[in-house]
Short mmCIF file of C-alpha atoms in Angstrom, two decimals:
data_model
loop_
_atom_site.label_atom_id
_atom_site.label_comp_id
_atom_site.label_asym_id
_atom_site.label_seq_id
_atom_site.Cartn_x
_atom_site.Cartn_y
_atom_site.Cartn_z
CA MET M 8 -19.29 2.85 10.33
CA PRO M 9 -17.66 5.81 12.10
CA ALA M 10 -20.07 8.54 13.16
CA ASP M 11 -17.64 11.08 11.71
CA PRO M 12 -16.94 10.57 7.97
CA TRP M 13 -13.56 12.24 8.50
CA ARG M 14 -12.49 9.01 10.20
CA LEU M 15 -13.21 6.83 7.18
CA HIS M 16 -10.42 4.44 6.24
CA GLY M 17 -9.25 4.18 2.66
CA GLY M 18 -11.59 2.17 0.48
CA ALA M 19 -14.59 2.56 2.81
CA ILE M 20 -17.02 3.24 -0.02
CA ALA M 21 -19.98 1.50 1.63
CA ALA M 22 -19.55 3.61 4.77
CA ALA M 23 -19.15 6.77 2.70
CA ALA M 24 -22.26 5.93 0.71
CA HIS M 25 -24.23 5.57 3.93
CA SER M 26 -22.82 8.78 5.41
CA PHE M 27 -23.48 10.95 2.36
CA GLY M 28 -26.55 9.28 0.88
CA ILE M 29 -24.91 8.54 -2.46
CA PRO M 30 -25.20 5.03 -3.98
CA VAL M 31 -21.99 2.98 -4.01
CA SER M 32 -22.10 2.79 -7.81
CA ASP M 33 -21.93 6.58 -8.12
CA TRP M 34 -18.63 7.03 -6.26
CA LEU M 35 -15.17 7.76 -7.61
CA ASP M 36 -12.88 6.08 -5.09
CA LEU M 37 -9.56 7.92 -4.81
CA SER M 38 -9.03 6.93 -1.18
CA THR M 39 -6.55 4.07 -1.73
CA GLY M 40 -3.12 3.55 -3.27
CA ILE M 41 -4.43 0.77 -5.50
CA SER M 42 -3.70 1.18 -9.20
CA PRO M 43 -6.84 2.10 -11.15
CA HIS M 44 -5.72 -0.27 -13.91
CA SER M 45 -5.97 -3.90 -12.84
CA TYR M 46 -3.89 -6.62 -14.40
CA PRO M 47 -6.08 -8.37 -17.02
CA VAL M 48 -6.93 -11.61 -15.25
CA PRO M 49 -6.66 -14.56 -17.64
CA PRO M 50 -9.44 -17.15 -17.89
CA LEU M 51 -8.77 -20.05 -15.54
CA PRO M 52 -9.55 -23.74 -16.01
CA LEU M 53 -12.50 -24.97 -13.98
CA GLN M 54 -10.14 -27.29 -12.12
CA THR M 55 -8.42 -24.24 -10.63
CA TRP M 56 -11.67 -23.36 -8.87
CA HIS M 57 -12.83 -26.90 -8.19
CA CYS M 58 -9.72 -28.42 -6.60
CA LEU M 59 -7.62 -27.56 -3.58
CA PRO M 60 -4.39 -25.74 -4.48
CA ASP M 61 -1.60 -28.19 -5.16
CA ALA M 62 2.04 -28.01 -4.16
CA GLY M 63 3.15 -27.61 -7.77
CA ALA M 64 1.15 -24.39 -8.20
CA THR M 65 2.62 -23.00 -4.99
CA ALA M 66 6.15 -23.94 -6.03
CA ARG M 67 5.69 -22.29 -9.43
CA LEU M 68 4.54 -19.06 -7.83
CA GLN M 69 7.44 -19.15 -5.38
CA ALA M 70 9.90 -19.44 -8.27
CA VAL M 71 8.20 -16.72 -10.30
CA ALA M 72 8.03 -14.38 -7.31
CA ALA M 73 11.67 -15.01 -6.41
CA SER M 74 12.65 -13.98 -9.93
CA TYR M 75 10.40 -10.89 -10.07
CA TYR M 76 11.37 -9.58 -6.63
CA GLY M 77 15.03 -10.57 -6.93
CA ALA M 78 14.90 -12.85 -3.89
CA PRO M 79 17.84 -15.21 -3.27
CA GLY M 80 15.69 -18.21 -4.20
CA PRO M 81 12.23 -19.82 -3.97
CA THR M 82 12.86 -21.12 -0.45
CA CYS M 83 13.05 -17.48 0.67
CA VAL M 84 9.51 -16.72 -0.60
CA LEU M 85 6.19 -17.55 1.03
CA PRO M 86 2.91 -16.69 -0.73
CA VAL M 87 0.34 -15.43 1.78
CA ALA M 88 -3.30 -14.41 1.66
CA GLY M 89 -2.42 -10.72 1.45
CA THR M 90 0.38 -9.03 3.36
CA GLN M 91 -2.11 -8.04 6.05
CA ALA M 92 -2.05 -11.68 7.14
CA ALA M 93 1.73 -11.53 7.56
CA ILE M 94 1.46 -8.23 9.42
CA GLN M 95 -0.76 -10.07 11.93
CA TRP M 96 1.44 -13.17 12.26
CA LEU M 97 4.94 -11.73 12.44
CA PRO M 98 4.55 -10.05 15.85
CA ARG M 99 3.38 -13.36 17.29
CA ILE M 100 6.17 -15.39 15.72
CA LEU M 101 8.99 -12.94 16.42
CA GLY M 102 8.51 -13.17 20.18
CA PRO M 103 8.90 -12.91 23.07
CA ALA M 104 7.59 -9.44 23.91
CA GLN M 105 10.13 -6.78 23.04
CA ASP M 106 10.60 -3.11 22.22
CA VAL M 107 9.71 -2.44 18.58
CA ALA M 108 10.33 0.79 16.67
CA ILE M 109 8.09 1.81 13.78
CA LEU M 110 9.12 4.60 11.44
CA ALA M 111 6.06 6.86 11.38
CA PRO M 112 3.69 8.22 10.28
CA THR M 113 2.84 5.11 8.32
CA TYR M 114 0.31 2.31 7.80
CA ALA M 115 -1.35 2.04 11.20
CA GLU M 116 -1.89 -1.75 11.13
CA HIS M 117 1.78 -2.37 11.85
CA ALA M 118 1.69 -0.63 15.23
CA ARG M 119 -1.70 -2.13 16.03
CA ALA M 120 -0.53 -5.70 15.32
CA TRP M 121 2.68 -5.42 17.33
CA ALA M 122 0.89 -3.85 20.29
CA ALA M 123 -1.87 -6.49 20.17
CA ALA M 124 0.79 -9.20 20.41
CA GLY M 125 2.11 -7.66 23.63
CA HIS M 126 5.13 -5.81 22.30
CA ARG M 127 6.13 -2.31 23.41
CA VAL M 128 5.74 -0.10 20.35
CA HIS M 129 7.74 3.09 19.83
CA THR M 130 6.82 5.28 16.86
CA VAL M 131 9.68 7.44 15.64
CA ALA M 132 9.92 10.08 12.93
CA ARG M 133 13.59 9.44 12.10
CA VAL M 134 15.87 6.45 12.24
CA GLU M 135 18.15 8.53 14.45
CA ASP M 136 15.41 8.49 17.10
CA ILE M 137 15.15 4.71 17.42
CA PRO M 138 15.46 3.81 21.12
CA SER M 139 18.49 1.70 21.89
CA ALA M 140 16.26 -0.96 23.51
CA CYS M 141 14.51 -1.76 20.21
CA ARG M 142 15.66 -4.99 18.63
CA THR M 143 13.08 -4.84 15.83
CA LEU M 144 12.41 -2.02 13.38
CA VAL M 145 9.41 -1.78 11.03
CA ILE M 146 9.67 0.38 7.90
CA VAL M 147 7.23 0.95 5.04
CA ASN M 148 9.39 1.76 2.02
CA PRO M 149 8.29 3.67 -0.03
CA ASN M 150 6.16 4.95 2.81
CA ASN M 151 2.41 5.32 2.98
CA PRO M 152 1.15 8.07 3.04
CA ASP M 153 4.01 10.51 2.48
CA GLY M 154 6.19 8.57 0.03
CA ARG M 155 9.29 8.81 2.22
CA VAL M 156 12.05 6.60 0.78
CA LEU M 157 15.08 4.99 2.34
CA THR M 158 17.69 3.72 -0.09
CA ALA M 159 18.46 0.02 -0.15
CA ALA M 160 21.86 0.82 1.36
CA GLN M 161 20.24 2.67 4.26
CA VAL M 162 17.90 -0.23 4.99
CA LEU M 163 20.72 -2.76 4.86
CA ALA M 164 22.75 -0.63 7.26
CA LEU M 165 19.84 -0.67 9.71
CA ALA M 166 19.68 -4.46 9.35
CA GLU M 167 23.19 -4.61 10.79
CA ARG M 168 21.74 -3.38 14.11
CA HIS M 169 18.10 -4.49 14.13
CA CYS M 170 15.75 -7.15 12.86
CA VAL M 171 14.19 -5.07 10.08
CA VAL M 172 10.70 -5.73 8.72
CA VAL M 173 10.29 -3.81 5.46
CA ASP M 174 6.81 -3.41 3.98
CA GLU M 175 7.48 -2.85 0.27
CA ALA M 176 3.83 -2.79 -0.81
CA PHE M 177 4.49 0.23 -3.08
CA ALA M 178 7.99 -0.71 -4.27
CA ASP M 179 6.85 -1.99 -7.68
CA VAL M 180 7.01 1.61 -8.92
CA MET M 181 10.48 2.06 -7.37
CA PRO M 182 12.13 -1.38 -7.62
CA GLU M 183 15.56 0.11 -6.96
CA VAL M 184 14.73 0.63 -3.26
CA SER M 185 13.91 -3.03 -2.63
CA VAL M 186 16.10 -5.15 -0.36
CA ALA M 187 14.39 -8.43 -1.24
CA GLY M 188 17.61 -9.68 -2.78
CA HIS M 189 19.28 -9.66 0.62
CA CYS M 190 16.66 -11.60 2.56
CA ASP M 191 18.86 -14.60 3.13
CA ARG M 192 20.17 -12.42 5.95
CA ALA M 193 18.39 -13.64 9.08
CA PRO M 194 17.32 -10.24 10.50
CA LEU M 195 15.71 -8.91 7.28
CA ILE M 196 12.09 -9.60 6.34
CA VAL M 197 10.37 -8.09 3.29
CA LEU M 198 6.63 -7.94 2.62
CA ARG M 199 5.38 -7.56 -0.95
CA SER M 200 1.87 -7.18 -2.33
CA ILE M 201 0.11 -7.97 -5.58
CA GLY M 202 -2.80 -5.73 -4.63
CA LYS M 203 -1.39 -2.23 -5.14
CA PHE M 204 0.63 -2.09 -8.37
CA PHE M 205 -1.26 -4.88 -10.13
CA GLY M 206 -4.62 -3.44 -9.03
CA LEU M 207 -5.71 -6.80 -7.61
CA ALA M 208 -6.39 -6.02 -3.95
CA GLY M 209 -9.41 -8.33 -3.96
CA LEU M 210 -7.20 -11.28 -4.90
CA ARG M 211 -5.64 -11.18 -1.40
CA LEU M 212 -2.18 -12.26 -2.49
CA GLY M 213 1.12 -11.14 -1.05
CA PHE M 214 4.53 -12.50 -0.15
CA VAL M 215 6.91 -12.74 2.76
CA ILE M 216 10.54 -12.82 1.64
CA ALA M 217 12.98 -13.88 4.35
CA ALA M 218 15.58 -16.44 5.37
CA PRO M 219 14.42 -20.03 4.65
CA ALA M 220 14.15 -20.94 8.35
CA LEU M 221 11.68 -18.13 9.03
CA ILE M 222 9.77 -18.93 5.83
CA ALA M 223 9.36 -22.51 7.03
CA GLN M 224 8.14 -21.27 10.40
CA LEU M 225 5.60 -18.94 8.78
CA ALA M 226 4.43 -21.67 6.41
CA GLU M 227 3.75 -23.92 9.39
CA ALA M 228 1.87 -21.13 11.14
CA GLN M 229 -0.45 -20.38 8.22
CA GLY M 230 -1.23 -24.03 7.52
CA PRO M 231 -2.12 -25.76 4.26
CA TRP M 232 -4.01 -24.15 1.36
CA ALA M 233 -3.68 -20.64 2.78
CA VAL M 234 -3.56 -19.11 -0.71
CA SER M 235 -6.32 -19.99 -3.15
CA GLY M 236 -5.68 -21.82 -6.41
CA PRO M 237 -6.94 -18.89 -8.51
CA ALA M 238 -4.61 -16.52 -6.63
CA LEU M 239 -1.64 -18.84 -7.25
CA ALA M 240 -2.46 -19.04 -10.95
CA ILE M 241 -3.12 -15.33 -11.49
CA GLY M 242 -0.05 -14.29 -9.51
CA SER M 243 2.12 -16.63 -11.58
CA GLU M 244 0.86 -14.99 -14.78
CA ALA M 245 1.07 -11.38 -13.60
CA LEU M 246 4.62 -11.49 -12.25
CA VAL M 247 6.10 -12.74 -15.54
CA ASP M 248 4.25 -10.29 -17.81
CA ALA M 249 7.18 -7.95 -18.39
CA GLY M 250 5.42 -5.97 -21.11
CA TRP M 251 2.40 -5.18 -18.96
CA ILE M 252 4.61 -4.32 -15.97
CA ALA M 253 6.74 -1.84 -17.97
CA ALA M 254 3.67 -0.21 -19.53
CA ALA M 255 1.96 0.06 -16.13
CA ARG M 256 4.96 1.80 -14.58
CA ALA M 257 5.05 4.36 -17.38
CA SER M 258 1.28 4.93 -17.27
CA LEU M 259 1.23 5.40 -13.50
CA ALA M 260 4.11 7.90 -13.66
CA ARG M 261 2.23 9.98 -16.25
CA ALA M 262 -0.97 9.89 -14.20
CA ALA M 263 0.85 10.92 -11.01
CA HIS M 264 2.40 13.90 -12.82
CA ARG M 265 -0.99 14.88 -14.20
CA LEU M 266 -2.58 14.62 -10.76
CA ASP M 267 0.15 16.82 -9.28
CA ALA M 268 -0.66 19.52 -11.83
CA LEU M 269 -4.39 19.28 -11.17
CA LEU M 270 -3.97 19.51 -7.39
CA ALA M 271 -1.55 22.43 -7.65
CA ALA M 272 -3.95 24.27 -9.93
CA ALA M 273 -6.63 23.86 -7.26
CA GLY M 274 -4.42 25.49 -4.65
CA LEU M 275 -3.29 22.36 -2.83
CA THR M 276 0.34 21.69 -2.00
CA VAL M 277 1.62 18.25 -2.96
CA ILE M 278 4.09 17.17 -0.29
CA GLY M 279 4.81 13.57 -1.23
CA GLY M 280 3.57 10.23 -2.41
CA THR M 281 4.49 7.62 -5.00
CA ASP M 282 3.32 6.94 -8.53
CA LEU M 283 0.34 5.15 -6.95
CA PHE M 284 -0.90 8.03 -4.76
CA ARG M 285 -0.20 11.66 -3.91
CA LEU M 286 -0.27 13.37 -0.52
CA ALA M 287 -1.38 17.00 -0.42
CA THR M 288 -1.98 19.66 2.21
CA ASP M 289 -4.74 22.22 2.33
CA ALA M 290 -5.66 24.84 4.93
CA ASP M 291 -9.22 23.55 4.93
CA ALA M 292 -8.61 19.87 4.20
CA ARG M 293 -11.65 18.80 6.19
CA GLY M 294 -13.91 21.14 4.26
CA LEU M 295 -12.44 19.92 0.98
CA PHE M 296 -12.87 16.29 1.99
CA ASP M 297 -16.53 16.97 2.75
CA HIS M 298 -17.06 18.89 -0.51
CA LEU M 299 -15.50 16.13 -2.59
CA ALA M 300 -17.53 13.48 -0.77
CA ARG M 301 -20.74 15.36 -1.46
CA ASN M 302 -19.75 15.15 -5.10
CA GLY M 303 -19.25 11.40 -4.82
CA ILE M 304 -15.44 11.50 -4.68
CA LEU M 305 -13.75 9.78 -1.74
CA VAL M 306 -10.20 10.71 -0.74
CA ARG M 307 -8.23 9.67 2.34
CA PRO M 308 -8.27 11.98 5.38
CA PHE M 309 -6.03 11.71 8.45
CA THR M 310 -7.31 12.50 11.91
CA ASP M 311 -3.79 12.96 13.30
CA GLN M 312 -2.74 15.20 10.41
CA PRO M 313 -5.90 17.23 9.69
CA GLN M 314 -4.25 19.29 6.95
CA TRP M 315 -3.47 16.17 4.87
CA LEU M 316 -5.47 14.48 2.14
CA ARG M 317 -4.23 11.50 0.13
CA PHE M 318 -5.41 11.16 -3.47
CA GLY M 319 -5.31 7.93 -5.42
CA LEU M 320 -4.90 8.14 -9.19
CA PRO M 321 -7.96 8.78 -11.37
CA GLY M 322 -8.19 5.97 -13.88
CA ASP M 323 -9.10 7.81 -17.08
CA ASP M 324 -9.88 11.20 -18.63
CA ALA M 325 -13.45 11.13 -17.33
CA ALA M 326 -12.26 10.54 -13.76
CA PHE M 327 -9.69 13.34 -14.04
CA ALA M 328 -12.36 15.67 -15.40
CA ARG M 329 -14.74 14.76 -12.59
CA LEU M 330 -12.11 15.49 -9.95
CA GLU M 331 -11.14 18.78 -11.62
CA ALA M 332 -14.78 19.88 -11.81
CA ALA M 333 -15.32 19.10 -8.13
CA LEU M 334 -12.19 21.00 -7.13
CA ARG M 335 -13.24 23.98 -9.24
CA SER M 336 -16.71 24.04 -7.66
CA ARG M 337 -15.32 24.21 -4.15
CA PRO M 338 -17.10 27.12 -2.45
CA ALA M 339 -14.05 28.38 -0.60
CA VAL M 340 -11.98 28.75 -3.77
CA THR M 341 -12.35 31.66 -6.18
CA LEU M 342 -12.71 30.08 -9.58
CA GLY M 343 -10.77 32.86 -11.24
CA LEU M 344 -7.66 31.88 -9.28
CA LEU M 345 -7.63 28.38 -10.72
CA ARG M 346 -5.53 27.97 -13.79
CA ALA M 347 -6.52 25.48 -16.44
CA VAL M 348 -4.79 22.12 -16.44
CA ASP M 349 -3.75 20.71 -19.79
CA THR M 350 -5.43 17.33 -20.05
#
């Protein structure tokens, strides 16, 4: 656990509980971009838990995922035990050591994994700043934490000049930005996640979508039975549930709009995000983080951007009310300046 709670990573409820002396069960966790509404996991046959995953279950999920993500075909899709696993493997497979550009600020594990594999990492704020020596480019699209978006056409144009790794963990709420349908191109690799939009981060299920030759190489690297039988079964159900998916997109959009209004009423400035999280600035973000934490509400701080706080979506009226009450009780804010938010 970090000595300074300001350095807590998203989802670090146990560490926050220890730091602030509040039981884990009493926290409202708004520190991640995980949907507060999980896909309703269906009951699974005992055999799914008892037996090793079989090739048929993997093949079914590959076909379902190819259809949902618009991939060229099942041979372009590899189920993995969460996209974090692929983030670790890709820098080791896409060798030898090279110059790699990462569009930043973004999810820090990308830079960490490429550097750990011996590559020379360059973080850039704009695609125009990519050093000419960089053969590989890593983009999170839509981006975490600011919601920056490149259009599919922009990403495909970059793939004409670089091997582009696109982390589309939050693209379920903006499917039009995805380039998964073009991954039969050799220098384009897409990562997708079940954890964020479907609210199933604990399932540890994600996908690499790429040219079949690279998929075969990654499959060999991860070995047999890398994805559990229950994950294969649940993923196969979730990705074909068109009704739930459409309703979830609409619900998340409404909640994001409501959160924007609440944060603005509290004097924060919303500067970006997606329908799964919002990024706001505040002159005393550290003080606000501490105040919310002392009220059992965890949000995401950023040591390199101390004016930023990222807010996940409250899951229901009670959670919205709890956040609003905590914001209103902030000592540094005059309550009379806060306008009511229509809930």
